[in-house]
XYZ file of C-alpha atoms in Angstrom:
659
model
C 23.269 6.035 35.706
C 26.834 5.833 34.485
C 27.427 4.167 31.140
C 30.843 3.046 29.934
C 31.117 2.399 26.199
C 33.986 0.306 24.863
C 33.874 -1.723 21.664
C 35.143 -4.782 23.432
C 32.751 -4.384 26.361
C 29.582 -2.500 27.204
C 28.661 -2.301 30.883
C 26.227 -0.296 32.968
C 26.612 0.290 36.709
C 22.970 -0.160 37.588
C 23.026 -3.110 39.979
C 23.852 -6.784 40.072
C 20.448 -7.845 38.760
C 21.152 -6.391 35.323
C 22.388 -8.777 32.670
C 25.956 -8.156 31.511
C 26.293 -7.083 27.895
C 29.376 -8.028 25.914
C 29.994 -6.933 22.356
C 32.820 -8.034 20.096
C 35.307 -5.493 18.851
C 33.978 -5.709 15.310
C 34.016 -2.006 14.474
C 35.351 1.265 15.826
C 32.853 3.964 16.733
C 32.320 6.531 13.990
C 33.818 9.865 14.883
C 31.281 12.434 15.969
C 31.034 14.926 13.129
C 27.597 16.209 14.049
C 26.676 19.582 12.585
C 24.607 21.946 14.750
C 21.326 22.657 12.988
C 18.412 24.982 13.424
C 15.463 22.686 12.895
C 13.203 22.368 11.094
C 14.833 23.340 7.807
C 12.444 25.372 5.695
C 12.034 23.754 2.286
C 11.327 25.895 -0.745
C 9.075 24.754 -3.587
C 10.521 22.390 -6.165
C 10.776 23.352 -9.830
C 9.909 20.327 -11.954
C 10.466 19.853 -15.656
C 7.386 18.255 -17.185
C 7.452 17.107 -20.761
C 4.550 16.586 -23.140
C 4.100 16.177 -26.911
C 2.779 19.047 -29.039
C 0.127 17.203 -30.997
C -1.035 20.275 -32.945
C 1.989 19.957 -35.252
C 1.186 17.034 -37.518
C 3.698 14.350 -38.552
C 3.413 15.439 -42.175
C 4.929 18.764 -41.091
C 7.420 17.944 -38.328
C 8.995 15.098 -40.275
C 10.204 17.493 -43.004
C 10.696 20.621 -40.876
C 14.144 21.990 -40.061
C 13.371 24.288 -37.177
C 10.745 25.794 -34.880
C 9.582 29.398 -34.759
C 6.968 31.447 -32.909
C 4.173 33.064 -34.910
C 1.231 34.847 -33.296
C 2.127 33.321 -29.944
C 2.147 29.766 -31.287
C 5.094 27.515 -31.995
C 5.195 26.260 -35.590
C 7.481 23.964 -37.560
C 9.207 25.656 -40.480
C 10.695 24.257 -43.671
C 13.812 25.539 -45.389
C 17.265 26.614 -44.313
C 18.056 28.829 -41.364
C 17.468 32.548 -42.123
C 20.513 34.814 -42.252
C 21.405 38.184 -43.737
C 24.595 36.656 -45.042
C 24.669 34.932 -48.425
C 26.303 31.664 -47.317
C 25.500 28.063 -48.256
C 24.552 25.429 -45.670
C 23.623 27.897 -42.909
C 22.666 25.914 -39.813
C 22.315 28.658 -37.187
C 22.928 32.339 -36.523
C 22.830 34.861 -33.704
C 23.435 38.601 -33.399
C 26.645 39.553 -31.663
C 25.315 42.511 -29.688
C 27.030 45.194 -31.814
C 24.955 45.024 -34.945
C 26.857 42.124 -36.421
C 26.040 38.474 -36.711
C 27.618 35.108 -36.036
C 26.718 32.426 -38.567
C 27.210 28.707 -38.171
C 27.519 26.508 -41.246
C 28.574 23.015 -42.114
C 31.946 24.432 -43.203
C 32.773 26.670 -40.262
C 31.973 29.710 -38.130
C 31.535 33.090 -39.845
C 31.200 36.610 -38.517
C 29.441 39.405 -40.390
C 30.369 42.829 -39.117
C 29.544 46.169 -40.735
C 29.051 44.725 -44.203
C 26.986 41.539 -44.064
C 27.826 40.718 -47.664
C 31.436 40.047 -46.680
C 31.401 37.446 -43.905
C 34.712 36.552 -42.309
C 35.386 32.897 -41.663
C 36.993 32.073 -38.344
C 40.431 30.631 -39.068
C 41.161 28.329 -36.141
C 39.342 25.184 -34.993
C 40.096 22.990 -32.037
C 42.783 25.212 -30.510
C 41.837 28.876 -30.552
C 38.396 28.275 -32.036
C 35.386 25.952 -32.103
C 35.962 22.249 -31.551
C 34.782 21.394 -35.074
C 34.069 23.096 -38.379
C 30.436 21.981 -38.352
C 28.605 24.571 -36.250
C 25.233 23.270 -35.086
C 24.146 25.908 -32.555
C 24.915 29.489 -31.540
C 23.876 31.603 -28.562
C 25.124 34.750 -26.818
C 24.611 35.257 -23.078
C 24.219 38.463 -21.063
C 27.971 38.642 -20.475
C 28.672 38.686 -24.201
C 30.028 35.122 -24.266
C 29.413 33.303 -27.541
C 28.317 29.680 -27.080
C 29.053 27.446 -30.049
C 27.574 23.968 -30.474
C 29.503 21.346 -32.457
C 29.403 17.558 -32.883
C 32.322 17.384 -30.426
C 30.932 19.533 -27.621
C 30.514 23.191 -26.675
C 32.996 25.976 -27.361
C 32.918 29.384 -25.664
C 34.344 32.629 -27.002
C 34.814 35.300 -24.344
C 34.492 39.004 -25.133
C 38.291 39.109 -25.086
C 38.385 36.621 -27.963
C 39.740 33.749 -25.847
C 38.276 30.287 -26.435
C 37.467 27.520 -23.967
C 35.593 24.261 -24.371
C 32.999 22.283 -22.424
C 32.968 18.527 -22.893
C 31.985 15.453 -20.929
C 34.692 15.827 -18.308
C 33.392 19.366 -17.696
C 29.823 18.194 -17.077
C 28.318 18.011 -20.585
C 26.249 14.784 -20.641
C 26.263 14.363 -24.453
C 28.924 15.974 -26.628
C 27.212 15.740 -30.042
C 25.338 19.061 -29.942
C 22.607 19.728 -32.504
C 20.972 22.990 -31.332
C 21.276 25.794 -28.761
C 18.847 28.290 -27.241
C 19.610 30.846 -24.510
C 16.948 32.565 -22.403
C 17.224 36.071 -20.836
C 18.368 34.553 -17.508
C 21.374 32.831 -19.152
C 19.767 29.395 -18.992
C 21.140 27.477 -21.957
C 19.120 24.680 -23.549
C 21.266 22.266 -25.513
C 19.864 19.868 -28.083
C 21.852 16.693 -28.768
C 21.600 13.427 -30.641
C 20.502 11.806 -27.362
C 18.209 14.167 -25.500
C 18.206 17.753 -24.282
C 20.265 19.442 -21.579
C 19.645 22.514 -19.473
C 22.825 24.266 -18.386
C 22.930 27.175 -15.948
C 26.580 28.256 -16.184
C 26.445 31.059 -13.643
C 24.093 29.500 -11.082
C 24.898 28.351 -7.564
C 24.516 24.639 -6.849
C 23.272 22.329 -9.573
C 24.169 23.482 -13.085
C 23.238 20.557 -15.337
C 19.879 18.899 -16.008
C 19.768 16.032 -18.485
C 16.393 15.459 -20.141
C 16.122 12.241 -22.141
C 13.387 9.740 -22.875
C 9.619 9.961 -23.120
C 9.261 11.562 -19.693
C 10.612 14.711 -21.305
C 10.746 14.405 -25.122
C 8.876 12.538 -27.884
C 12.234 11.626 -29.453
C 15.847 11.771 -28.363
C 17.404 13.350 -31.451
C 16.778 17.093 -31.155
C 16.836 19.066 -34.398
C 15.741 22.495 -33.193
C 14.876 24.383 -29.977
C 12.564 27.355 -29.620
C 11.987 29.115 -26.304
C 8.813 30.938 -25.408
C 9.157 34.630 -24.532
C 10.713 34.757 -21.090
C 12.365 31.367 -21.518
C 9.745 28.713 -20.767
C 8.218 26.525 -22.018
C 11.026 25.188 -24.182
C 9.938 23.529 -27.444
C 11.911 20.788 -29.167
C 11.709 19.485 -32.727
C 12.846 15.864 -32.501
C 13.021 12.840 -34.762
C 9.734 11.597 -33.262
C 7.722 14.793 -33.099
C 7.534 18.133 -31.344
C 7.561 18.292 -27.569
C 7.671 20.916 -24.892
C 9.170 21.053 -21.420
C 7.529 23.278 -18.846
C 9.016 24.412 -15.547
C 6.349 23.919 -12.868
C 6.843 25.212 -9.341
C 5.288 22.926 -6.727
C 5.505 22.790 -2.945
C 6.545 19.450 -1.505
C 3.308 19.220 0.438
C 1.342 19.787 -2.751
C 3.395 17.066 -4.421
C 2.545 14.717 -1.559
C -1.153 15.511 -1.817
C -1.178 14.963 -5.587
C 0.435 11.551 -5.103
C -1.920 10.592 -2.276
C -4.981 11.551 -4.325
C -3.718 9.577 -7.314
C -2.885 6.605 -5.092
C -6.430 6.445 -3.746
C -7.845 6.925 -7.239
C -6.007 4.151 -9.080
C -3.498 2.341 -6.858
C -5.702 0.322 -4.508
C -6.573 -3.325 -4.986
C -8.648 -4.828 -2.188
C -7.417 -1.932 -0.062
C -3.786 -2.803 -0.695
C -1.464 -0.212 -2.252
C 0.363 -1.215 -5.407
C 1.654 -0.176 -8.816
C -0.833 -0.073 -11.659
C -0.603 -0.592 -15.415
C -2.271 2.162 -17.443
C -4.107 1.399 -20.662
C -2.502 4.487 -22.242
C 0.571 6.158 -20.765
C -0.370 9.627 -22.060
C -4.158 9.630 -21.701
C -5.082 6.859 -19.267
C -8.727 5.913 -19.020
C -8.342 2.608 -17.206
C -5.717 0.785 -15.211
C -4.976 -2.741 -14.080
C -3.537 -3.613 -10.668
C -1.991 -7.044 -10.472
C -0.842 -8.930 -7.398
C 2.729 -8.452 -6.230
C 4.971 -10.501 -3.939
C 5.514 -7.367 -1.858
C 1.926 -6.168 -1.589
C 2.301 -6.117 2.185
C 5.557 -4.162 2.205
C 4.385 -1.482 -0.241
C 1.088 -1.119 1.607
C 3.023 -0.792 4.869
C 4.926 2.124 3.333
C 1.592 3.859 2.876
C 0.286 2.999 6.342
C 3.402 4.533 7.880
C 3.310 7.572 5.587
C -0.287 8.526 6.292
C -0.013 7.710 9.998
C 2.902 10.159 10.185
C 0.853 12.629 8.151
C -1.921 12.360 10.726
C 0.630 12.762 13.497
C 1.952 15.913 11.846
C -1.328 17.494 10.740
C -4.227 15.810 12.563
C -6.122 15.582 9.273
C -9.007 13.117 9.293
C -8.402 12.226 5.651
C -4.915 10.987 6.513
C -6.252 8.859 9.353
C -8.914 7.336 7.130
C -6.438 6.548 4.368
C -3.983 4.964 6.810
C -6.803 2.936 8.355
C -7.885 1.595 4.965
C -4.351 0.423 4.218
C -3.858 -1.011 7.719
C -7.037 -3.045 7.509
C -5.881 -4.391 4.166
C -2.732 -5.574 5.950
C -4.882 -7.196 8.628
C -6.594 -9.154 5.868
C -3.221 -10.397 4.639
C -2.412 -11.382 8.214
C -5.633 -13.373 8.680
C -6.453 -14.815 5.271
C -4.427 -18.035 5.644
C -6.702 -19.267 8.421
C -3.678 -19.994 10.611
C -3.209 -17.221 13.212
C 0.145 -15.536 12.648
C 0.829 -16.905 9.154
C 0.866 -13.839 6.912
C 0.053 -14.025 3.201
C 2.120 -12.312 0.538
C -0.928 -11.336 -1.493
C -4.531 -12.281 -2.234
C -6.613 -12.612 -5.409
C -10.178 -13.698 -6.227
C -10.671 -17.413 -6.796
C -11.132 -17.091 -10.569
C -7.605 -15.686 -10.789
C -6.088 -17.869 -8.077
C -7.174 -21.073 -9.799
C -4.959 -20.161 -12.780
C -1.848 -19.660 -10.670
C 0.896 -21.881 -9.263
C 0.720 -24.164 -6.241
C 2.215 -21.363 -4.155
C -1.311 -19.921 -4.173
C -3.626 -21.539 -1.635
C -7.426 -21.371 -1.472
C -9.219 -20.224 1.659
C -11.544 -22.693 3.341
C -14.560 -21.281 1.510
C -12.660 -21.217 -1.794
C -13.618 -17.600 -2.489
C -10.101 -16.220 -2.293
C -6.585 -17.481 -2.934
C -3.632 -16.321 -0.873
C 0.054 -16.461 -1.770
C 2.295 -18.450 0.558
C 6.072 -18.504 1.135
C 5.992 -15.054 2.717
C 9.425 -13.492 3.135
C 11.150 -11.521 5.861
C 10.698 -8.472 3.605
C 6.955 -8.620 4.080
C 7.086 -9.131 7.832
C 9.507 -6.193 8.066
C 6.874 -3.974 6.489
C 4.052 -5.239 8.697
C 5.953 -4.323 11.863
C 6.781 -0.854 10.553
C 3.068 -0.392 9.923
C 2.167 -1.784 13.357
C 4.478 0.640 15.114
C 3.611 3.848 13.275
C -0.120 3.150 13.044
C -0.337 2.293 16.733
C 1.683 5.304 17.864
C -0.324 7.872 15.912
C -3.768 6.361 15.409
C -4.653 3.056 17.094
C -3.578 3.920 20.643
C -6.145 6.757 20.693
C -9.069 4.588 19.499
C -10.192 1.699 21.770
C -11.472 -0.424 18.884
C -8.395 0.104 16.732
C -6.151 -0.393 19.743
C -7.662 -3.769 20.617
C -7.455 -4.905 17.003
C -3.821 -3.828 16.612
C -2.834 -5.549 19.862
C -4.514 -8.776 18.775
C -2.886 -8.755 15.361
C 0.664 -8.029 16.486
C 0.359 -10.612 19.246
C -0.781 -13.318 16.814
C 2.103 -12.790 14.405
C 4.766 -12.395 17.071
C 3.606 -15.462 18.976
C 3.605 -17.483 15.765
C 7.201 -16.463 14.991
C 8.449 -16.922 18.555
C 6.658 -20.239 19.126
C 8.250 -21.589 15.943
C 11.778 -20.774 17.089
C 11.848 -17.354 15.417
C 10.802 -18.746 12.046
C 7.854 -18.277 9.725
C 6.376 -21.733 9.195
C 4.223 -22.083 6.094
C 0.905 -23.891 5.599
C 2.784 -27.129 4.787
C 4.779 -27.191 8.031
C 7.979 -26.074 6.323
C 9.816 -22.816 6.875
C 9.302 -20.209 4.177
C 12.394 -19.519 2.064
C 13.342 -16.221 3.735
C 11.291 -16.324 6.929
C 13.986 -17.052 9.500
C 15.457 -15.146 12.410
C 16.552 -18.106 14.565
C 20.048 -18.352 16.112
C 20.809 -21.730 14.507
C 20.490 -20.193 11.048
C 21.863 -16.713 11.635
C 24.821 -17.759 13.777
C 25.480 -21.256 12.518
C 24.904 -21.434 8.757
C 27.666 -19.871 6.605
C 25.262 -19.497 3.664
C 23.201 -17.128 5.814
C 26.133 -14.849 6.605
C 24.718 -11.949 4.605
C 21.396 -12.192 6.471
C 23.031 -12.395 9.891
C 23.057 -8.667 10.676
C 19.859 -7.634 8.906
C 17.701 -10.459 10.244
C 19.025 -9.963 13.764
C 18.029 -6.311 13.496
C 14.606 -7.276 12.184
C 13.663 -9.707 14.933
C 14.873 -7.328 17.652
C 12.790 -4.571 16.063
C 9.758 -6.891 15.799
C 9.994 -7.855 19.468
C 10.433 -4.252 20.530
C 7.307 -3.267 18.596
C 5.329 -6.192 20.050
C 6.318 -5.270 23.605
C 5.509 -1.615 23.029
C 2.023 -2.350 21.666
C 0.950 -5.233 23.915
C 2.872 -4.451 27.099
C 3.573 -8.182 27.413
C 6.921 -8.751 29.140
C 7.508 -12.071 27.380
C 8.481 -10.180 24.214
C 11.026 -8.171 26.178
C 12.367 -11.423 27.608
C 12.827 -12.877 24.129
C 14.501 -9.616 23.094
C 17.029 -9.851 25.904
C 17.547 -13.565 25.348
C 18.547 -13.004 21.730
C 20.909 -10.236 22.760
C 22.558 -11.830 25.774
C 22.518 -15.523 24.891
C 22.866 -15.359 21.126
C 24.741 -12.123 20.469
C 22.095 -10.497 18.261
C 23.128 -6.972 19.190
C 26.635 -8.050 18.246
C 25.294 -9.090 14.850
C 23.502 -5.786 14.421
C 26.786 -3.871 14.704
C 27.504 -5.135 11.197
C 23.932 -5.118 9.941
C 25.234 -3.608 6.715
C 27.909 -5.843 5.213
C 29.951 -4.351 2.391
C 33.009 -5.090 0.234
C 33.901 -7.725 -0.657
C 30.302 -8.829 -0.168
C 27.545 -7.966 -2.598
C 25.835 -4.585 -2.342
C 22.157 -5.373 -1.831
C 19.995 -2.264 -2.133
C 16.872 -4.190 -1.194
C 18.554 -5.041 2.108
C 19.382 -1.378 2.645
C 15.698 -0.592 2.357
C 14.712 -3.425 4.679
C 17.330 -2.338 7.181
C 15.952 1.180 7.470
C 12.392 -0.131 7.648
C 13.517 -2.072 10.748
C 15.737 0.708 12.093
C 12.919 3.202 12.412
C 10.784 1.439 15.076
C 13.642 0.201 17.224
C 15.393 3.570 17.249
C 12.168 5.239 18.376
C 11.402 2.664 21.076
C 14.680 1.546 22.669
C 15.450 3.655 25.743
C 17.899 1.432 27.648
C 21.191 3.366 27.363
C 23.282 0.202 26.928
C 21.273 -1.145 24.019
C 20.612 2.285 22.568
C 24.297 3.206 22.460
C 25.078 0.120 20.375
C 22.039 0.584 18.123
C 22.919 4.188 17.430
C 26.475 3.279 16.489
C 25.275 0.481 14.223
C 22.626 2.648 12.570
C 25.140 5.476 12.156
C 27.529 3.084 10.451
C 24.801 1.805 8.132
C 23.722 5.342 7.263
C 27.304 6.417 6.604
C 27.687 3.613 4.070
C 24.556 4.627 2.132
C 24.819 8.378 2.636
C 26.131 8.981 -0.881
C 22.757 7.909 -2.294
C 21.153 11.036 -0.736
C 18.067 8.988 0.095
C 15.461 11.062 1.897
C 14.086 7.878 3.481
C 17.393 6.661 4.931
C 18.331 10.185 5.997
C 15.100 10.903 7.845
C 15.025 7.486 9.557
C 18.412 8.046 11.172
C 17.944 11.810 11.308
C 14.908 11.297 13.528
C 17.316 10.378 16.361
C 20.584 12.016 15.241
C 19.751 15.020 13.018
C 23.176 16.598 13.305
C 24.896 13.641 11.664
C 22.820 13.236 8.514
C 22.818 15.019 5.161
C 19.521 16.880 5.471
C 20.199 19.175 2.460
C 20.832 16.069 0.340
C 17.567 14.521 1.520
C 15.643 17.693 0.687
C 17.290 17.725 -2.721
C 16.103 14.141 -3.212
C 12.507 15.089 -2.335
C 12.682 17.978 -4.784
C 13.974 15.736 -7.560
C 11.525 12.820 -7.287
C 9.014 13.519 -10.075
C 5.385 14.022 -9.158
C 4.690 12.019 -12.310
C 5.154 8.438 -11.095
C 4.992 6.781 -14.520
C 8.145 4.716 -14.921
C 9.398 6.050 -18.222
C 12.566 4.576 -19.684
C 15.575 6.746 -18.895
C 19.042 5.955 -20.220
C 22.379 7.309 -19.054
C 24.973 4.662 -19.943
C 26.024 6.628 -23.051
C 26.771 9.848 -21.169
C 30.228 11.378 -21.397
C 30.083 13.107 -17.996
C 29.715 9.918 -15.935
C 32.153 7.336 -14.646
C 31.471 3.648 -14.176
C 32.537 1.478 -11.276
C 35.062 -1.262 -11.997
C 32.686 -3.657 -10.197
C 29.288 -4.765 -11.450
C 26.256 -4.968 -9.209
C 24.908 -8.219 -7.827
C 22.920 -8.824 -11.007
C 25.962 -8.377 -13.262
C 25.025 -4.915 -14.533
C 27.441 -2.023 -14.971
C 26.856 0.695 -12.409
C 27.925 4.289 -11.953
C 30.305 5.610 -9.330
C 27.766 8.225 -8.244
C 23.992 8.062 -7.975
C 22.191 10.263 -10.469
C 19.545 12.793 -9.412
C 16.129 11.156 -9.131
C 14.810 13.232 -12.048
C 17.486 11.815 -14.389
C 16.885 8.132 -13.647
C 13.837 5.939 -13.306
C 13.254 6.338 -9.570
C 10.590 3.972 -8.266
C 11.198 2.574 -4.782
C 14.047 2.412 -2.298
C 14.949 -1.199 -3.095
C 16.262 -0.325 -6.571
C 19.941 0.243 -7.365
C 20.375 4.054 -7.632
C 23.678 3.562 -9.480
C 22.065 1.685 -12.375
C 22.239 4.011 -15.402
C 19.349 2.638 -17.484
C 15.881 1.591 -16.297
C 12.193 2.027 -16.980
C 9.702 1.205 -19.701
C 7.009 2.745 -21.883
C 5.407 4.730 -19.059
C 2.357 2.495 -18.691
C 3.583 1.138 -15.353
C 2.851 3.735 -12.694
C 4.408 3.631 -9.231
C 2.039 4.242 -6.320
C 4.097 7.109 -4.860
C 4.290 5.862 -1.259
C 8.098 5.827 -1.502
C 7.901 9.637 -1.611
C 5.086 10.006 0.899
C 6.905 8.043 3.614
C 10.079 10.152 3.889
C 8.211 13.405 3.289
C 5.781 12.916 6.164
C 8.522 11.414 8.341
C 10.570 14.565 7.837
C 7.546 16.709 8.622
C 6.523 14.786 11.747
C 10.011 14.798 13.253
C 10.351 18.490 12.408
C 13.404 17.964 10.286
C 11.731 19.953 7.515
C 8.932 22.511 7.310
C 7.206 24.067 4.335
C 7.892 27.692 3.516
C 4.888 29.888 4.183
C 2.908 30.737 1.079
C 2.231 34.333 0.167
C -1.399 35.438 0.624
């Protein structure tokens, strides 16, 4: 078969019976910059920073203490001024200089005591040729003999030669008002500030800065003193709200996935559905509450797909059972309305449903209430679950196969028979449940949904045809492409400037991209889909999303940023409590001149997932501040899905563990 690809015309010389395919010249093809790769990439364990309060030091002590020290292997809070051999007032810090002398930091300047400690010499210059300020709040000397000086204006470095340089926000320092310093034997520098702690690795390859702020890491943000355990970790911090410690924990990505899956099954299931939970106590939870959510179906679909891929990669019975539990919960959402094909958003017991709005409808027996006005978001998730569950689990089990076929047929028929719309219990279309040509191609207000919803319905029909084998779904698929230009619409499935950036739509797009990219084999359609998906991925690549990367990487691994995706998996905390994390005050970041679609200021670059409140893929990764008191706990499926997708498609593999 010979395929000719032009962006004004796509044609295939396969015979007169084939339908012609014309595509508008709406975009040039992205240049092929594929990078040859040896796959899978072996992923090393992640090193996570995990913070916790040190409750053994009572408030009556830490509130009046000035610093921390180690005694008999235990960290203790100490009163009084900083010890020094030099008789100077207002000593704030000191460190030996490696030749028997001592550097002393005071509120009035930097002093050096050489052979005679009773005669300290005050450094003459400040700003140029010396520390940035006369108030010296931290001192440390690294293995190269460089003196690190903390000041309220940033860091200053004195080389062995006596030359001075400075490190401020533009150089990578997140907060310039330094309050304490501590250097470990490996030249890892912990920096205390008035707004959190910072780990700096000045001589390391790759990432050199880690910002640790908020209750995920510290009991309080204003750090008064730092004390490192022998060897460097844990690091202990005396703050304005107590004493805390940060440990460095090495964990394999597979272990992280298994921890999250175990926790999900322990406290993130409601009626089989997967959802966030609210803990009674963020630090020592005994109980949790799971409330209904508009996207119960979508988040549960994440988990169905994740554990189905896990079963595909490992063959583990536990993964199959967990995926089955979630899939059957989705089936309940699909059937609870009593109208075949009309999917519910969520369900609750009658005693709760009776207290809710009219959007909640009782079942015929009145035992359960279901939420109506289901959106395209939800249906998107259901079809992802259909595809992955069928491919890896249901097709190999006659009972599960028959059930999956029946369910996907009911929903698809309902949508198709209602002119590609989701019609609610009252005979009216749901607010976002539309994929029909009249809306997508004829209503200007639906311009932003034109590409995404065209992609969705094509993906739905492809999944339905794959599972049922019914040619009518393929006929609808081709009708939408050839008569209504849906493949044309998909070429611009991701609409950008000057339109609004919608991160929820990015997520929904890649949920729909995955099934259709796996299933479409016709070279004419596939060529266009690959170009459209490549364009969409290119526009979100800077987020380093492991989910987006592995979806497109499953069909084009040479084009995607696999190292960035692995970095993202490493950075997503195993702890899924959504602690408040703030970054808008940082001096090392730059803000966009444009606000996001909700009017919030956003950053030019997405922060690492361990420095922001990462929850799910629909959130804006450029938002600097997010999160709460830690009582809301994410279910973790947003990590499980890309991890097991990467494993199944052999994009990544775990490093072998030592015996």
